[in-house]
mmCIF file of C-alpha atoms and ligand atoms in Angstrom:
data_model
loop_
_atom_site.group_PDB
_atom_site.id
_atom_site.type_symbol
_atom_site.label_atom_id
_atom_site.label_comp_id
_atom_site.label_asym_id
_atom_site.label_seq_id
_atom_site.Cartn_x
_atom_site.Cartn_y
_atom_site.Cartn_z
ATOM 1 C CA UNK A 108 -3.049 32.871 -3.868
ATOM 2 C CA UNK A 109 -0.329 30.782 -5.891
ATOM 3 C CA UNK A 110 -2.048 27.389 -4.405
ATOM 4 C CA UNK A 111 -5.086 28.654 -5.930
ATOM 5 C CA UNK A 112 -4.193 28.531 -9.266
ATOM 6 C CA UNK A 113 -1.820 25.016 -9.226
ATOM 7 C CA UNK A 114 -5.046 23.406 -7.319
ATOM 8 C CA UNK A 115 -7.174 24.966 -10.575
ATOM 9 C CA UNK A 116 -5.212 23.278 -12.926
ATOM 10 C CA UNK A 117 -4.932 20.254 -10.838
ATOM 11 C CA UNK A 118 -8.792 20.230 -10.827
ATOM 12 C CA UNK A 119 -8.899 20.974 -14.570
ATOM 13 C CA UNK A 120 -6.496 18.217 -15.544
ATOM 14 C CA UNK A 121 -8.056 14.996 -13.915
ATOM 15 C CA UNK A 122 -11.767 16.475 -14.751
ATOM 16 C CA UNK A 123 -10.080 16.448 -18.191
ATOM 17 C CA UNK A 124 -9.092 12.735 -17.644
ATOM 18 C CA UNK A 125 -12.273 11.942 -16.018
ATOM 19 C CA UNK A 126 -14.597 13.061 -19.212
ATOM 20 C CA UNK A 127 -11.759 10.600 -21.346
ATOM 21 C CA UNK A 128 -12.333 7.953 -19.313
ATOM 22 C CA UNK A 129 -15.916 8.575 -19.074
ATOM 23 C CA UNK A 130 -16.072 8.396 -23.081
ATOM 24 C CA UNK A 131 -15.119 4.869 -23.557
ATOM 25 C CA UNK A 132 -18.015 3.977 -21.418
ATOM 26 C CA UNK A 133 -17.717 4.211 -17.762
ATOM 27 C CA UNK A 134 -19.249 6.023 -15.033
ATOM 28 C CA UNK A 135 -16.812 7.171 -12.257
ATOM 29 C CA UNK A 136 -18.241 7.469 -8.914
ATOM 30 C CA UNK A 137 -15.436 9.649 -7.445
ATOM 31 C CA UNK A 138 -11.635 10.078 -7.198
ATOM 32 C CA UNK A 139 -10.496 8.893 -3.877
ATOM 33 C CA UNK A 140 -6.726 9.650 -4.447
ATOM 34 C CA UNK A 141 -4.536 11.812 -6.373
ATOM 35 C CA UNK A 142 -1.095 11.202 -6.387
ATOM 36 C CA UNK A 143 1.163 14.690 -7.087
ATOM 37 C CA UNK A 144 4.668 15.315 -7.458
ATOM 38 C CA UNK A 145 5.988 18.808 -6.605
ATOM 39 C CA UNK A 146 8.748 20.107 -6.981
ATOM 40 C CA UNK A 147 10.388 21.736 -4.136
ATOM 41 C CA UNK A 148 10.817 24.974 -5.639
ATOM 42 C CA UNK A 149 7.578 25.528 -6.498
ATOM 43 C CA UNK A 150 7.203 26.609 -2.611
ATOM 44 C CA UNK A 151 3.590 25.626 -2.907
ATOM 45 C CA UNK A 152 2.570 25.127 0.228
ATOM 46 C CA UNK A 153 0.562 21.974 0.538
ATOM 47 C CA UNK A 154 -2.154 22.184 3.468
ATOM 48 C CA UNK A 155 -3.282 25.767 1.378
ATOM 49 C CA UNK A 156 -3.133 23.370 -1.627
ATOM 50 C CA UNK A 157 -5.368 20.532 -0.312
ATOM 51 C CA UNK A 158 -7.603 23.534 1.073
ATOM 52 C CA UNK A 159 -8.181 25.044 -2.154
ATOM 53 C CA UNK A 160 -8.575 22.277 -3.772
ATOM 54 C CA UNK A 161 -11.302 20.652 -1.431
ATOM 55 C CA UNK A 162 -13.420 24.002 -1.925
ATOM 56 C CA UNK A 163 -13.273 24.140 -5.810
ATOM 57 C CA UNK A 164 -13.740 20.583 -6.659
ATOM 58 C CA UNK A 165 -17.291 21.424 -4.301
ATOM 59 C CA UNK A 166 -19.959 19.380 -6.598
ATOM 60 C CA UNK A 167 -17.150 17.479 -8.871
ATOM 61 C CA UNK A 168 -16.370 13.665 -8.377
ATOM 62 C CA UNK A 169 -12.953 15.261 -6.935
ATOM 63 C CA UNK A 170 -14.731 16.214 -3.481
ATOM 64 C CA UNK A 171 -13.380 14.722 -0.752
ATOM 65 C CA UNK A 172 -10.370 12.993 -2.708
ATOM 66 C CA UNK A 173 -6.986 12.445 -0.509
ATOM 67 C CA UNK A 174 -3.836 14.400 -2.020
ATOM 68 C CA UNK A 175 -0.530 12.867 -1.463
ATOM 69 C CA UNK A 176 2.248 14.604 -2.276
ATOM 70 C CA UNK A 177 6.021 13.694 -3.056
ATOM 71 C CA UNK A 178 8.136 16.146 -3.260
ATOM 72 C CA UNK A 179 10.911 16.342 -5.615
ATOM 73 C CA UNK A 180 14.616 18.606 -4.626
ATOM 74 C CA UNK A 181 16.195 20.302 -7.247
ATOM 75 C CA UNK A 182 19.821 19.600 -8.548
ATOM 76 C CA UNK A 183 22.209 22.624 -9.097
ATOM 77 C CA UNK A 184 25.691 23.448 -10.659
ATOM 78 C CA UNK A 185 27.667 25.993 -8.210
ATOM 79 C CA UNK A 186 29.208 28.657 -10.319
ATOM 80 C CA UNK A 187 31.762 29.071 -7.436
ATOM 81 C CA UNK A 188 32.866 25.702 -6.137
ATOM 82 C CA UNK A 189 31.942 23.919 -8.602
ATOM 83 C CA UNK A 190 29.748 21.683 -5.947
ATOM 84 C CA UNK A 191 27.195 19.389 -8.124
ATOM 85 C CA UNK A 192 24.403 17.742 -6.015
ATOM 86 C CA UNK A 193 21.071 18.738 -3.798
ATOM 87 C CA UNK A 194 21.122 22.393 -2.820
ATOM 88 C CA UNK A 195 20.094 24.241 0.637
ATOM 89 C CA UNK A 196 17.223 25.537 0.489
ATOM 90 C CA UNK A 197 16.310 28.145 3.215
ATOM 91 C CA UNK A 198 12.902 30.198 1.484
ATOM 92 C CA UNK A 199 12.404 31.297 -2.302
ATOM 93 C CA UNK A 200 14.916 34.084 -1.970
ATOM 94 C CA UNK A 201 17.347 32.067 -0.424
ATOM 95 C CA UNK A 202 18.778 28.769 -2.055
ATOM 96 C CA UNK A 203 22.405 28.388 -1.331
ATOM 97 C CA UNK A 204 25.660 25.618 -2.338
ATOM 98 C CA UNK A 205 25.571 23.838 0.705
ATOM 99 C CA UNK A 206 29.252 23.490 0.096
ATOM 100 C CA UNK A 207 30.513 26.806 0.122
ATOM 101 C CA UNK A 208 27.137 28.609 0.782
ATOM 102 C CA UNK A 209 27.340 30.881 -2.431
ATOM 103 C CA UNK A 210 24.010 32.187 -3.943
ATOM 104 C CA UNK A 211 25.232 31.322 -7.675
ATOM 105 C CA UNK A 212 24.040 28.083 -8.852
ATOM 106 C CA UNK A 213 22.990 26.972 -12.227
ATOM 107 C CA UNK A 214 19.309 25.082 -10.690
ATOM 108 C CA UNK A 215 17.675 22.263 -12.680
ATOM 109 C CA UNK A 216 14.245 20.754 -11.619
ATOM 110 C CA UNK A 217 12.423 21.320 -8.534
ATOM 111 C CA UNK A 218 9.641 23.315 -10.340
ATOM 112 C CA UNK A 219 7.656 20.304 -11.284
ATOM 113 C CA UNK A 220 4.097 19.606 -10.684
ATOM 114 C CA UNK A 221 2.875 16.607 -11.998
ATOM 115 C CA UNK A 222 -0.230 14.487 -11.411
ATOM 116 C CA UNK A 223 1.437 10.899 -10.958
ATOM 117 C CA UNK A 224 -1.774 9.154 -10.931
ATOM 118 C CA UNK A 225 -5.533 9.673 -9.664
ATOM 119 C CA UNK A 226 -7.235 6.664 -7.797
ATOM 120 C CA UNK A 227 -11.067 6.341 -9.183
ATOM 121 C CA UNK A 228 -14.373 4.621 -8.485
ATOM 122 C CA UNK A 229 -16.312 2.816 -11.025
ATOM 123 C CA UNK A 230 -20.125 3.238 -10.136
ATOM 124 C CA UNK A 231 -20.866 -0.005 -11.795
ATOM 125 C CA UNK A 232 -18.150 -2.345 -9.637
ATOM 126 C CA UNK A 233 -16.669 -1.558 -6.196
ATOM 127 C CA UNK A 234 -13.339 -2.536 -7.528
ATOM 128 C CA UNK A 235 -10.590 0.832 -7.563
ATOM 129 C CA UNK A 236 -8.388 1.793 -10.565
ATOM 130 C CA UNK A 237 -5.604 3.941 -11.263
ATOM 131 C CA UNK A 238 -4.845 5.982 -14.724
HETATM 132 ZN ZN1 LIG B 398 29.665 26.188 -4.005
#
């Protein structure tokens, strides 16, 4: 499963911040938010994402944590038309000018998936923090 693996590195990437943070001296209770950025042609499909996540980060500080998601469209060129803007995005095999509906476009972004921020808990203040 393709969620699998993004929520794997998800889970790898703030337990990586985590252990940094946890080096200069301060004990974090748990991650209550994470804050992603996905790009929409990743076609990751986010309830499978929060489920996989919630089962691996079993036992971590991450357990439990809310996921929000923004999602980010990709720009394209049409080779056709010459159309420059959003495209139309029907599934992964189908991603169209929405100006003259042709199938060849020159596509930048939309394959982004970036951890914005991650909301924490310090276990010696009730106070929250974001890095
Ligand atoms: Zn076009």
């Amino acid at each position: 499963m393709h969620e699998l693996s993004y929520a794997t590195a998800m889970l790898d990437a703030i337990l990586n911040s985590i252990k940094k943070e946890e080096e200069k001296g301060r004990k974090i209770k748990k991650v209550s938010e994470i804050n992603l950025e996905i790009g929409e042609l990743t076609f990751i499909n986010v309830e499978q994402l929060k489920f996989a996540f919630d089962v691996i980060a079993e036992g971590t500080v991450c357990k439990g944590a809310k996921i929000n998601v923004e999602f980010i469209k990709p720009k394209c060129k049409c080779l056709d038309c010459g159309y420059e803007g959003e495209v139309k995005i029907v599934d992964e095999f189908e991603i169209y000018c929405p100006k003259c509906n042709s199938m060849r476009l020159r596509l930048s972004g939309g394959k982004e998936f970036n951890i914005k921020n991650v909301t924490v808990e310090f276990e010696d203040e009730n106070e929250e923090n974001n890095f």
